[in-house]
Structures are given as C-alpha cells and as structure tokens.
CSV table of C-alpha atoms and ligand atoms in Angstrom, one decimal:
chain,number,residue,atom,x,y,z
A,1361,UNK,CA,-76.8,-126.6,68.6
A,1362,UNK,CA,-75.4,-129.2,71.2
A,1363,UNK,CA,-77.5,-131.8,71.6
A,1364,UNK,CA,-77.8,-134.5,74.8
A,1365,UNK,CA,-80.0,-137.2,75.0
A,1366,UNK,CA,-80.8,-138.7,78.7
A,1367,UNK,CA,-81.3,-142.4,78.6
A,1368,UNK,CA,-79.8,-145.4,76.8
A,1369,UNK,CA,-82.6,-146.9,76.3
A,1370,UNK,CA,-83.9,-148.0,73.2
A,1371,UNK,CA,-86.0,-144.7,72.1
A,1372,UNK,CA,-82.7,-142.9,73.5
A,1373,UNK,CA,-80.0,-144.8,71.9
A,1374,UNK,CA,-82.3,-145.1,68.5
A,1375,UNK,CA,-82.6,-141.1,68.7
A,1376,UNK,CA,-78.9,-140.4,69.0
A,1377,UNK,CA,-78.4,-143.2,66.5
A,1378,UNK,CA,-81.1,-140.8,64.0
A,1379,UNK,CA,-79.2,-137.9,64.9
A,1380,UNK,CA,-75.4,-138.6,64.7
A,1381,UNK,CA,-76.4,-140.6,61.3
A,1382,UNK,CA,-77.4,-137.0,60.2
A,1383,UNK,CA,-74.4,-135.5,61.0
A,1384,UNK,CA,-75.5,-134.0,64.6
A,1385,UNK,CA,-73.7,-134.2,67.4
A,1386,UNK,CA,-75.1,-136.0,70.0
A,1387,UNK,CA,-73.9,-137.3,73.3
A,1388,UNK,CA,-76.1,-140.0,75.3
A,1389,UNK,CA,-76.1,-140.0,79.2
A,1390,UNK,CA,-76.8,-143.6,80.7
A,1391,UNK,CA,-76.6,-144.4,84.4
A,1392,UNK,CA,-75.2,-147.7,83.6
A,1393,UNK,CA,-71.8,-147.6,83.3
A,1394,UNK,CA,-71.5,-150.9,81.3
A,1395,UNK,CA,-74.6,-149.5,78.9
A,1396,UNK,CA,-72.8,-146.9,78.7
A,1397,UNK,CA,-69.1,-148.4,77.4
A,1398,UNK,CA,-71.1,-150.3,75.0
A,1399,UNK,CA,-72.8,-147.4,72.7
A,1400,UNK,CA,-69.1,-145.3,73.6
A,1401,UNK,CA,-66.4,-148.3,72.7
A,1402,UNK,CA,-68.4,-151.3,70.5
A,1403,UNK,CA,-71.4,-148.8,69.0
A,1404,UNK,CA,-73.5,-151.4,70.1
A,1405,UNK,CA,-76.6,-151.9,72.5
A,1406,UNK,CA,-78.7,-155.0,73.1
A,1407,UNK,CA,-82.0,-153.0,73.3
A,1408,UNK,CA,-81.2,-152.8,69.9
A,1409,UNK,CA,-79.8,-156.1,68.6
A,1410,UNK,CA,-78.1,-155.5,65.1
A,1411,UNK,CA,-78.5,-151.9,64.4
A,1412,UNK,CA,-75.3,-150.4,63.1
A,1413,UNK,CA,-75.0,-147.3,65.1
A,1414,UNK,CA,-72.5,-144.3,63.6
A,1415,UNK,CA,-68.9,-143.5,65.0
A,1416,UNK,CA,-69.7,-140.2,65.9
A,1417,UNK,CA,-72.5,-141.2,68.7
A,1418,UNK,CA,-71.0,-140.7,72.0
A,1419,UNK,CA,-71.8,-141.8,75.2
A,1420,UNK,CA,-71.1,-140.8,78.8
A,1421,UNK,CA,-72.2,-141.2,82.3
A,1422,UNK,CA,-71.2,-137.5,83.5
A,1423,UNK,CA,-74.5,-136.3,84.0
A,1424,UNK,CA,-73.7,-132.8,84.7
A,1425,UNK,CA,-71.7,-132.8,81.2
A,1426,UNK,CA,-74.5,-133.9,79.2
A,1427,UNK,CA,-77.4,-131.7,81.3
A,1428,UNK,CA,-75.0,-128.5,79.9
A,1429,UNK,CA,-76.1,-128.9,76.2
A,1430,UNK,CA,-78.1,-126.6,74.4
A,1431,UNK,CA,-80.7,-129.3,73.6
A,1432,UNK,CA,-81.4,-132.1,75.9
A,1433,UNK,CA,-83.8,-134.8,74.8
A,1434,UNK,CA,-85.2,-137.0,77.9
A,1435,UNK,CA,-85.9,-140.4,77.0
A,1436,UNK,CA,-86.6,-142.4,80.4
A,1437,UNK,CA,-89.5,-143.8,81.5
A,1438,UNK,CA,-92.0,-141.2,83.0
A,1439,UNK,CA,-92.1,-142.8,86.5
A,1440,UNK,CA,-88.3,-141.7,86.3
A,1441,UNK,CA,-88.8,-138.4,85.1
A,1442,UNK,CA,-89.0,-136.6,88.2
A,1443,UNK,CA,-85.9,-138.4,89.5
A,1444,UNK,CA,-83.4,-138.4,86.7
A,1445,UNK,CA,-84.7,-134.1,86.7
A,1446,UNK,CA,-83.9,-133.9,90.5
A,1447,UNK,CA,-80.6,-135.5,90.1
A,1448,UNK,CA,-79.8,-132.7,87.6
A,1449,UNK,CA,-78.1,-130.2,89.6
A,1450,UNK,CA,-77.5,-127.0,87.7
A,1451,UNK,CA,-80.9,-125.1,86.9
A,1452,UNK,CA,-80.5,-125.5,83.3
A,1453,UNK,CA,-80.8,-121.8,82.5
A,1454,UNK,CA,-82.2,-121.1,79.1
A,1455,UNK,CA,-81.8,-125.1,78.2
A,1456,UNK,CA,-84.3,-126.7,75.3
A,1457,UNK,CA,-85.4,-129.8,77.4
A,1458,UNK,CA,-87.3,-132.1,74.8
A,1459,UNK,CA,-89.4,-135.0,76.6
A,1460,UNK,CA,-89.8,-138.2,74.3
A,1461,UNK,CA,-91.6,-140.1,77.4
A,1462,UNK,CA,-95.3,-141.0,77.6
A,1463,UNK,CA,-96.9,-141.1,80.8
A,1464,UNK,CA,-98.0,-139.2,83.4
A,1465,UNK,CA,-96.8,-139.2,86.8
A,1466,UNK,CA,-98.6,-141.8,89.3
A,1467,UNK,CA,-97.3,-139.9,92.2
A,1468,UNK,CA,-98.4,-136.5,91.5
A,1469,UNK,CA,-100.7,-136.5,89.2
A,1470,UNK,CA,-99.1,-134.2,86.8
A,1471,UNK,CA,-98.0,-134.5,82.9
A,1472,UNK,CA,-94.3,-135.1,81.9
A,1473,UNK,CA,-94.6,-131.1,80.9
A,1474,UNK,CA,-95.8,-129.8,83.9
A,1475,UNK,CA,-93.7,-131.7,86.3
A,1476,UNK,CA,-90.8,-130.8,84.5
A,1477,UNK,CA,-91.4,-126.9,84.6
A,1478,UNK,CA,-91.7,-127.6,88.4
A,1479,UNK,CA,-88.2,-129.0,89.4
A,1480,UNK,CA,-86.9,-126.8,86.4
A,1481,UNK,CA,-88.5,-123.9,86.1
A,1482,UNK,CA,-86.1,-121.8,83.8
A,1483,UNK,CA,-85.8,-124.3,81.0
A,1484,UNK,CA,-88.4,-124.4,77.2
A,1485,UNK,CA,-90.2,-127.7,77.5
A,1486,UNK,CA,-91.0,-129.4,74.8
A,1487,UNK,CA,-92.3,-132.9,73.7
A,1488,UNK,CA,-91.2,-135.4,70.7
A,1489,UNK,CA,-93.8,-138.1,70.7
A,1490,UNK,CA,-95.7,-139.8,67.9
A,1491,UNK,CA,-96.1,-143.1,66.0
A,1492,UNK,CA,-92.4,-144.6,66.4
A,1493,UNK,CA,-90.6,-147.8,67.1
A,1494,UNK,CA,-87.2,-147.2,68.5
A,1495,UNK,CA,-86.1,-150.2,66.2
A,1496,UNK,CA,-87.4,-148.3,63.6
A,1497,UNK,CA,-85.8,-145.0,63.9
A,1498,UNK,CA,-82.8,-146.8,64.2
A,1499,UNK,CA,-83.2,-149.0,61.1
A,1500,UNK,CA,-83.5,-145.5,59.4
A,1501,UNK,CA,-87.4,-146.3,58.3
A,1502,UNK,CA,-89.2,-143.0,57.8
A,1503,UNK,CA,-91.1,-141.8,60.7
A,1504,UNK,CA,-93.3,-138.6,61.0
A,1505,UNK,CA,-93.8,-137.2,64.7
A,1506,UNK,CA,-95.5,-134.1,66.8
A,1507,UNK,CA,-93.1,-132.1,68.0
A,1508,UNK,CA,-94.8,-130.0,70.6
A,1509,UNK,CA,-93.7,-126.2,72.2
A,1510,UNK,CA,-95.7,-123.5,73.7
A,1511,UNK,CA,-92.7,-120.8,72.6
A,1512,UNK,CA,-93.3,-121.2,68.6
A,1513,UNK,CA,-90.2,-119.8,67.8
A,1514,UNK,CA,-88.7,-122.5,69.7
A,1515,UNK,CA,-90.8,-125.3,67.8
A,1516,UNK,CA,-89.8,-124.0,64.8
A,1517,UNK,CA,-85.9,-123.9,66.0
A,1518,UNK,CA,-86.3,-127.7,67.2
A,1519,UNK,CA,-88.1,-129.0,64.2
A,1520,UNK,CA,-85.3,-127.7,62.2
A,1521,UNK,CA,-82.6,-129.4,64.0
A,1522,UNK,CA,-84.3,-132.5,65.1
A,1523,UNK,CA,-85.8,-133.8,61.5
A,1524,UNK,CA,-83.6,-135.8,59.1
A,1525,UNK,CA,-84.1,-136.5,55.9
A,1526,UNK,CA,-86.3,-139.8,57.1
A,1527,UNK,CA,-87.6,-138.3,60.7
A,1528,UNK,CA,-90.1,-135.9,59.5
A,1529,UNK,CA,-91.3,-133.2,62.7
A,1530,UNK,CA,-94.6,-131.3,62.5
A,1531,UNK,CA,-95.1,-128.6,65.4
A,1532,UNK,CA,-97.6,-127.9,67.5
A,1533,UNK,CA,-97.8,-125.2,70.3
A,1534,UNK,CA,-100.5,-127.8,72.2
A,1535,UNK,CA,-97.9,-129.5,74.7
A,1536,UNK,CA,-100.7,-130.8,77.3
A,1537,UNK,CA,-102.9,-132.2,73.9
A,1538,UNK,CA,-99.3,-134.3,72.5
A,1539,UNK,CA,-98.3,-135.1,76.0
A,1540,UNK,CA,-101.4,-136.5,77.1
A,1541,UNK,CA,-102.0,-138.4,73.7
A,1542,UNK,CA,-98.7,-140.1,73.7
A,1543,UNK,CA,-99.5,-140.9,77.3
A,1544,UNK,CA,-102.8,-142.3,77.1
A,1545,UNK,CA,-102.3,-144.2,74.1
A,1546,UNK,CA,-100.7,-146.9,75.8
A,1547,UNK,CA,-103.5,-147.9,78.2
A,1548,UNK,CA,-106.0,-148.0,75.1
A,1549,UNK,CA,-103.3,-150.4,73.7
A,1550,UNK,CA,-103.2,-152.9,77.2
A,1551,UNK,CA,-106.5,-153.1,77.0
A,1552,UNK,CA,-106.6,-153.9,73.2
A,1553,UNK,CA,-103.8,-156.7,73.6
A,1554,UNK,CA,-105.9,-158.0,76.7
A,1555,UNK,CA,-108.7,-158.1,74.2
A,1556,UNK,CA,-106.8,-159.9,71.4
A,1557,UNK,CA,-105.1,-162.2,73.5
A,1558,UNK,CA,-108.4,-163.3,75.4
A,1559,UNK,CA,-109.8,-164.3,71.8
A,1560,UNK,CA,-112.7,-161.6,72.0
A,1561,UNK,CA,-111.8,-160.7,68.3
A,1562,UNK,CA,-110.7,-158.0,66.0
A,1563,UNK,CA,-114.3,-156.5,66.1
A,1564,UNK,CA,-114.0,-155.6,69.7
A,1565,UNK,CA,-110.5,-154.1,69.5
A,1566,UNK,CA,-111.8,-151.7,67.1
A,1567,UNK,CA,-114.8,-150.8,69.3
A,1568,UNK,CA,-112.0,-150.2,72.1
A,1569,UNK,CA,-109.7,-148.4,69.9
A,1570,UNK,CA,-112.7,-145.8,69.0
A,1571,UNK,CA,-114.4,-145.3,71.8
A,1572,UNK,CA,-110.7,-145.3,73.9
A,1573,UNK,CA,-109.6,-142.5,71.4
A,1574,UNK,CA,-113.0,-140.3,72.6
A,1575,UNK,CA,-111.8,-140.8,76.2
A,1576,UNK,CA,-108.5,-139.9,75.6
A,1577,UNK,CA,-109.6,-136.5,73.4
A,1578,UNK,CA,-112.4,-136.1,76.9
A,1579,UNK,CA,-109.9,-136.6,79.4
A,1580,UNK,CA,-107.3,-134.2,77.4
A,1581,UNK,CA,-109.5,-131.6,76.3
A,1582,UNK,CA,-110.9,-131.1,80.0
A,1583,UNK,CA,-107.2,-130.8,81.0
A,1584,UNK,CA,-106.4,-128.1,78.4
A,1585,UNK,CA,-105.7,-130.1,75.4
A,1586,UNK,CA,-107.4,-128.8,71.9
A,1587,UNK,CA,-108.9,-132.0,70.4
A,1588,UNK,CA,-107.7,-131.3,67.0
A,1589,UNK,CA,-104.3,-131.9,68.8
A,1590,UNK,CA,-105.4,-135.8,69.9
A,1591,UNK,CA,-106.8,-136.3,66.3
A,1592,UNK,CA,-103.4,-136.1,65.1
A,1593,UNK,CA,-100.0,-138.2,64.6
A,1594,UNK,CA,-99.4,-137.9,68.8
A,1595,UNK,CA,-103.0,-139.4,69.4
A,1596,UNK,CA,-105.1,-141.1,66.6
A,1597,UNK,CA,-101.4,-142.4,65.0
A,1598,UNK,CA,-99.7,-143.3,67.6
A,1599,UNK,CA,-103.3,-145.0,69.1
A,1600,UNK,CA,-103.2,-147.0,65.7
A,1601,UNK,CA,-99.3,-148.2,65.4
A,1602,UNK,CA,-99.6,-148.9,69.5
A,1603,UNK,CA,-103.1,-150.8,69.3
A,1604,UNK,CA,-102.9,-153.0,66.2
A,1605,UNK,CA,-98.9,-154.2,66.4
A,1606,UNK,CA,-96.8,-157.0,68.6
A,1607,UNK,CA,-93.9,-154.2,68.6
A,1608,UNK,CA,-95.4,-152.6,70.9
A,1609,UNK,CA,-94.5,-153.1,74.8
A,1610,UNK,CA,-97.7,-152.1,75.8
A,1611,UNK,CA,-100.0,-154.4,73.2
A,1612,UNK,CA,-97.6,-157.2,74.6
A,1613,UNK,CA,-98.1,-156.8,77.8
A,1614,UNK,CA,-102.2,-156.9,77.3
A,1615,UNK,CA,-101.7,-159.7,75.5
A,1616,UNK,CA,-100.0,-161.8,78.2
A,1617,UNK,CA,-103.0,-160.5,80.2
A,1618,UNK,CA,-105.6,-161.7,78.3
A,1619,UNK,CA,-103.8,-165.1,77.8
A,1620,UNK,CA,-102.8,-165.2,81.7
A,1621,UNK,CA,-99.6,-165.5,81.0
A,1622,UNK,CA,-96.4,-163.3,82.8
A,1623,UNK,CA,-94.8,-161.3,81.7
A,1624,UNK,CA,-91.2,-159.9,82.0
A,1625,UNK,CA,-91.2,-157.5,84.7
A,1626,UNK,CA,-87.9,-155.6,83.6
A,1627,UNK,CA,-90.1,-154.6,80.2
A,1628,UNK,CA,-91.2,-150.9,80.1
A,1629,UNK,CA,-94.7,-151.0,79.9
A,1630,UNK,CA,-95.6,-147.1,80.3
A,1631,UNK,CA,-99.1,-147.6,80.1
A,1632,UNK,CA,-100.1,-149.6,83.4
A,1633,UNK,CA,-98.7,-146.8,85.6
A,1634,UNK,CA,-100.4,-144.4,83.4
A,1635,UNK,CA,-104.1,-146.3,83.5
A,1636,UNK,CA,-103.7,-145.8,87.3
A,1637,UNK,CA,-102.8,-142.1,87.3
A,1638,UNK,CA,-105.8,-141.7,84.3
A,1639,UNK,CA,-108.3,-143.4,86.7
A,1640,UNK,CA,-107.5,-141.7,89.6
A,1641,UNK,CA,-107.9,-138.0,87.5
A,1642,UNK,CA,-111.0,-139.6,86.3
A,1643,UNK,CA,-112.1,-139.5,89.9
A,1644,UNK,CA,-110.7,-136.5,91.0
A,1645,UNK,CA,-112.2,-134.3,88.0
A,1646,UNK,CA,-115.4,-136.4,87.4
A,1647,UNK,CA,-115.2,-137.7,83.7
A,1648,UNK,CA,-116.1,-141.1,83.2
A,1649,UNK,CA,-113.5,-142.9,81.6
A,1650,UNK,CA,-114.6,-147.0,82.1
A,1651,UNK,CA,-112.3,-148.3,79.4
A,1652,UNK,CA,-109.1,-146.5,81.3
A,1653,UNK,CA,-110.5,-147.6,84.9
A,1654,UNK,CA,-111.3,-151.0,83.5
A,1655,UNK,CA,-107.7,-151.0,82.3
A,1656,UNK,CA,-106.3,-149.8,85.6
A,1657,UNK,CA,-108.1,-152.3,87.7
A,1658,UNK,CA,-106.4,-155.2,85.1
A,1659,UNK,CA,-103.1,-154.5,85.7
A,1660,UNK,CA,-103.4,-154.0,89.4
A,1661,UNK,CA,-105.3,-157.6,89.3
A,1662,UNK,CA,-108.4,-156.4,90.9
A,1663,UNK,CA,-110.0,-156.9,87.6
A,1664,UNK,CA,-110.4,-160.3,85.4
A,1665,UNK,CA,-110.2,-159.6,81.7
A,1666,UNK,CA,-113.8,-161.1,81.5
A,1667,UNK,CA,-114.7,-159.3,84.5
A,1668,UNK,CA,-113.4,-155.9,82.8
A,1669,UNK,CA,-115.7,-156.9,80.1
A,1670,UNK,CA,-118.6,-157.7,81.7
A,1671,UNK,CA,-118.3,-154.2,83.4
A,1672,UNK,CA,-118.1,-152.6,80.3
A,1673,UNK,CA,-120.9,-154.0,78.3
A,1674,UNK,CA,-123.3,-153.6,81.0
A,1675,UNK,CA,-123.4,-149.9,80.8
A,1676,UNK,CA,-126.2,-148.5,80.2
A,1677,UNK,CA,-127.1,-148.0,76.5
A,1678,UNK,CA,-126.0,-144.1,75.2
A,1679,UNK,CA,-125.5,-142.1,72.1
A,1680,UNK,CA,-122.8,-142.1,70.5
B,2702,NDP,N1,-89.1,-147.9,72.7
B,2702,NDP,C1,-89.9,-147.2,71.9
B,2702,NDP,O1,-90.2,-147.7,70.7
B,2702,NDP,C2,-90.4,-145.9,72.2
B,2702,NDP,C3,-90.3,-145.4,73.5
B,2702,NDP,N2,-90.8,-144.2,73.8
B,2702,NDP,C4,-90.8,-143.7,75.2
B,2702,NDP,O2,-89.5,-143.5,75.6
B,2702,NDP,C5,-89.4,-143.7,77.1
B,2702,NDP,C6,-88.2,-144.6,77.4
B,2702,NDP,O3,-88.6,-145.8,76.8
B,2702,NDP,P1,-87.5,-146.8,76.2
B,2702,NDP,O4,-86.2,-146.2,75.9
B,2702,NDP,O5,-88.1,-147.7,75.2
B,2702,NDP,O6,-87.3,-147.7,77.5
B,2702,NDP,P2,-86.1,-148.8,77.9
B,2702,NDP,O7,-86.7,-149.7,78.9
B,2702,NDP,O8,-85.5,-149.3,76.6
B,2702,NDP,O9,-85.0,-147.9,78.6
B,2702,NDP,C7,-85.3,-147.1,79.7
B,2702,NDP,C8,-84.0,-146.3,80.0
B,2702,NDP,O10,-84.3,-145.4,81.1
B,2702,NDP,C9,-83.2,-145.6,82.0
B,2702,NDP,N3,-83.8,-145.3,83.4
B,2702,NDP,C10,-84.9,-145.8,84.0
B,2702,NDP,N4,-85.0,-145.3,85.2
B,2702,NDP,C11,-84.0,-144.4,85.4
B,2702,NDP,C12,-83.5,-143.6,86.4
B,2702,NDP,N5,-84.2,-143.5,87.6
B,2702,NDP,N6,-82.4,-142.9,86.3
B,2702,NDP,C13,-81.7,-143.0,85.1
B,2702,NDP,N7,-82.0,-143.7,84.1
B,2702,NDP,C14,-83.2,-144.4,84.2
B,2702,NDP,C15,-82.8,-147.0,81.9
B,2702,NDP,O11,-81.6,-147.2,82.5
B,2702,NDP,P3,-81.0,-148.7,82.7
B,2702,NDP,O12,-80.6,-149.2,81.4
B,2702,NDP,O13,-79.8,-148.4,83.6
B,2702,NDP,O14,-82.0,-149.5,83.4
B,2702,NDP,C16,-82.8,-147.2,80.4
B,2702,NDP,O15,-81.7,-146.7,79.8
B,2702,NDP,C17,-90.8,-144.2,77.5
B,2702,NDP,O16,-91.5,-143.2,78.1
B,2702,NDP,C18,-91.4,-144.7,76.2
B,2702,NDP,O17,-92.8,-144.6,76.2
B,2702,NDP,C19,-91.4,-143.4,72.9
B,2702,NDP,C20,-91.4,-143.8,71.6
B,2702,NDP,C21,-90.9,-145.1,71.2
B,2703,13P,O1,-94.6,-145.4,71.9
B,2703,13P,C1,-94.3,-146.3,71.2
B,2703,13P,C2,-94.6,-146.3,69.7
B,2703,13P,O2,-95.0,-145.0,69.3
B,2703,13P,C3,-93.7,-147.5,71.7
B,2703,13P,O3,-94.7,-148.3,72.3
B,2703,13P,P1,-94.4,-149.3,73.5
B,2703,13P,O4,-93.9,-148.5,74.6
B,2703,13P,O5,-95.8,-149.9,73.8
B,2703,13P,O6,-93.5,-150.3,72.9
C-alpha cells in the first residue's frame, strides 16, 4: 500500500517519520518548497528540532504525485482542509483519504469528514486522531490512537498498515463521534489553560474538564456521534493529554489568555476556530453549550477571562 502524507507539519512530518522508521513507504507533500528540501536533502525539520528522521522518508512538492497514492493521510490544519482538497485535481477514485486534523470548518459548518466527502466524493474517509504529541510519535514514544472508518473492512485494512510496533490503532466505524472529539477537545483545553494561567486553580480545571467532556459527548451525540465513542481515546484521552499538559498548542494558547499575555500568531491553535464554529452549531441546533460559547467569546475578545467566569458560575443551579 502507497502511502502519502499531505502536510509538513509537525503531526505530518512526525507521521511519515513513524512510518518510514517501520519500513513503509511514505512520501510527504509540503507547499513550501524550502520545507520541503529540508525533510528530502538534510532529513531534518525545525517543527521538530532534533528528531532523527529515517533515509527512506521522502518529500515532494508535486501535489498531484503524492494525491495518487493508495493511502493519503491529511495532516493540515482544518481551516485548510477544504483548500489543500480543492487544489487536488484528480477525483481520487477509490483513494483511502485518512484525516489526522481536528476541527471543524468555521465556514461551513461541517466536520473534517463530511466536508471532505463533498469536494471528494469517490474516496473512503477516514480519521487518525487520539492522544498524541507530534514530538512524541517522532521520538518513537508509544502512542495508542482511534482510527475511525464507516467501511469496516477498510478500518481493519488501515489499522493494519498504519500501527507500528509503538503506534498502537484501535478502530471504530463512529467517524462523526472521533471527528468531533478530536475537534472539540481543544476548546475545552483553551479554556482550561485560560483557567490555569488566570490562577483560578487546579480545582476548577477539573470542574471544566468534566463538565466540558459532557458538552462535547451532547453536542456529538446530537450530531450522530455514539457517546461510547467520546468516552474513548479520541475524546476522554485526548481531553486529558490536551487539558492537563504545556505541550499542547491549545493549553498554551489559554494560558497566554488567562495571563494577558500574546501569543505567537503563526502557532496552530485548532481550537479557537473550532469554539467559534461549536458556538455557532450550539445556536443553530439549540444545545446549550456555555463552557464552548464562553470559550468562543475569549478568543474573539468579546469576553474577559473573569467575565467568562462570572458568566458561567451564575447559571442557574442544575443536576448533574
Ligand atoms: N502537532 C501535534 O502534536 C498534533 C497535531 N494534530 C493535528 O494535525 C493538524 C496539523 O497540525 P500540525 O502539523 O501540528 O500543524 P503545523 O502548524 O505544525 O503545520 C501545519 C502544516 O499545514 C500546512 N498548511 C497550512 N495551510 C495550508 C494550505 N492552505 N495549503 C497547504 N498546506 C498548508 C503548513 O504549511 P507551511 O509550513 O507551508 O505553513 C504546515 O506544513 C491539526 O489539525 C492538528 O490539530 C493532531 C495530533 C497531534
Ligand atoms: O492534538 C494534539 C494532541 O493529541 C495536539 O494538541 P495541540 O494542537 O493543542 O498542540
């Protein structure tokens, strides 16, 4: 099985890295053509300082070329998504697209899944997504992720030839549950750095991690999701790692929030995009998210972090 991976990135580059180390062969498509002689001629990228990366990795910027594999991973950020796919010019007939990006799209609406079956309809969509540092998977540090397929016999075909020995896949045939957890996971984790950094406490980022997990499974489930699916390592584990470490992007960028500091724009931080798209399904669908539309209203500044809490503490009193 041929096997393309769109995006040098750091969860790209780290994939093809996990992949070539086992002996696949994999080919990464960048859009930057210096990015790109870097991983090809000097097996090295600064998204991942240090990381000896194996001979066999290869890189190109022929996007056609590496869109012709049997297997094409996606690894850009999901406000991309819709573009990198248009720019893709061949159909893809019969092509395994795997999508390791976690958002949903601000402009539409729609999951990474659904969005991709519309601008390519004859290709299996899958999703790789789960608790996982790019630096990490890179390092060669065992990892356990969802990998997600409607077809099953597709799953089962992509587990197989995606795992290593230290990358360990479980499937699921829930792709709009793992899509949505991966996605939704990183607003719960701006809010929870926003939380630490603004010294409310450990206490309360618990409380926001909890009740942040029920309004991911709420939002999901009414979107088609099985809850069972949220509970797993592309929800609840990847809620966890995102929420309680400084690796994460997302965490980071709450953090610098809560302390009112900046932060560096050219960072992908998946979730503030996402909180906006959430909030806005919220409204459209009528369930009451307030952690997500607190979180939305922060990173579009219409929303003090003490303001955001004062909103939420105020609700009314409820069951659990
Ligand atoms: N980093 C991680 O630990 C993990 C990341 N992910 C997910 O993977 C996705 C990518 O993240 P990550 O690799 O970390 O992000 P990075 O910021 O490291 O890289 C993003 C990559 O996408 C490319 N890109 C962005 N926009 C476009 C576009 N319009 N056309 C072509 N290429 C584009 C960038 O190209 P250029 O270099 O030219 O700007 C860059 O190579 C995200 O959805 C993230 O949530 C999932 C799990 C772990
Ligand atoms: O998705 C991730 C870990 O699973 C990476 O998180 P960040 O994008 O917040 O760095």
């Amino acid at each position: 099985m041929s096997v393309s991976i769109i995006g040098t990135g750091a969860f790209g580059t780290a994939l093809g890295i996990a992949l070539a180390r086992d002996e696949r062969e994999v080919t990464i498509w960048g859009r930057d053509p210096y990015a790109v002689s870097r991983i090809r001629d000097h097996k090295s990228s600064p998204r991942l300082p240090g990381v000896k990366m194996p001979h066999s990795l290869s890189a190109t910027t022929d996007l056609e070329k590496a869109a012709a594999a049997e297997t094409v991973l996606i690894a850009v950020p999901a406000q991309s998504l819709h573009m990198v796919l248009k720019r893709i010019k061949s159909a893809m007939v019969g092509t395994r697209i795997v999508l390791c990006c976690k958002g949903i799209d601000l402009e539409s609406g729609l999951g990474v899944t659904e969005l991709t079956q519309q601008v390519k309809p004859s290709v299996t969509v899958a999703v790789l997504t789960g608790p996982s540092f790019a630096a990490d998977i890179a390092n060669g540090l065992p990892t356990a992720l969802t990998l997600a397929c409607a077809d099953e016999p597709s799953a089962r075909i992509l587990q197989e030839k995606l795992s290593t020995p230290v990358l360990r896949l479980y499937t699921t045939t829930d792709l709009v549950g793992a899509e949505l957890g991966g996605a939704l996971k990183n607003v719960i984790a701006i809010a929870c750095g926003a939380c630490i950094g603004a010294g409310l406490g450990d206490s309360a980022r618990a409380a926001l991690m909890t009740r942040g997990f029920a309004e991911m499974t709420r939002l999901a489930s009414a979107l088609g999701a099985r809850p069972e699916t949220l509970a797993g390592l592309s929800g609840l584990g990847d809620l966890t790692l995102t929420c309680t470490s400084e690796g994460s992007r997302n965490f980071r960028f709450g953090l610098s929030l809560g302390r009112g500091e900046d932060f560096e724009p050219t960072i992908t931080v998946e979730g503030a995009a996402t909180a906006r798209a959430a909030a806005k399904l919220s409204d459209l669908h009528g369930i009451p998210l307030p952690i997500t539309q607190a979180t939305a209203a922060l990173t579009t500044g219409d929303l003090t972090v003490q303001e955001a809490m004062d909103q939420l503490l105020s609700r009314p009193l409820k069951e659990e």
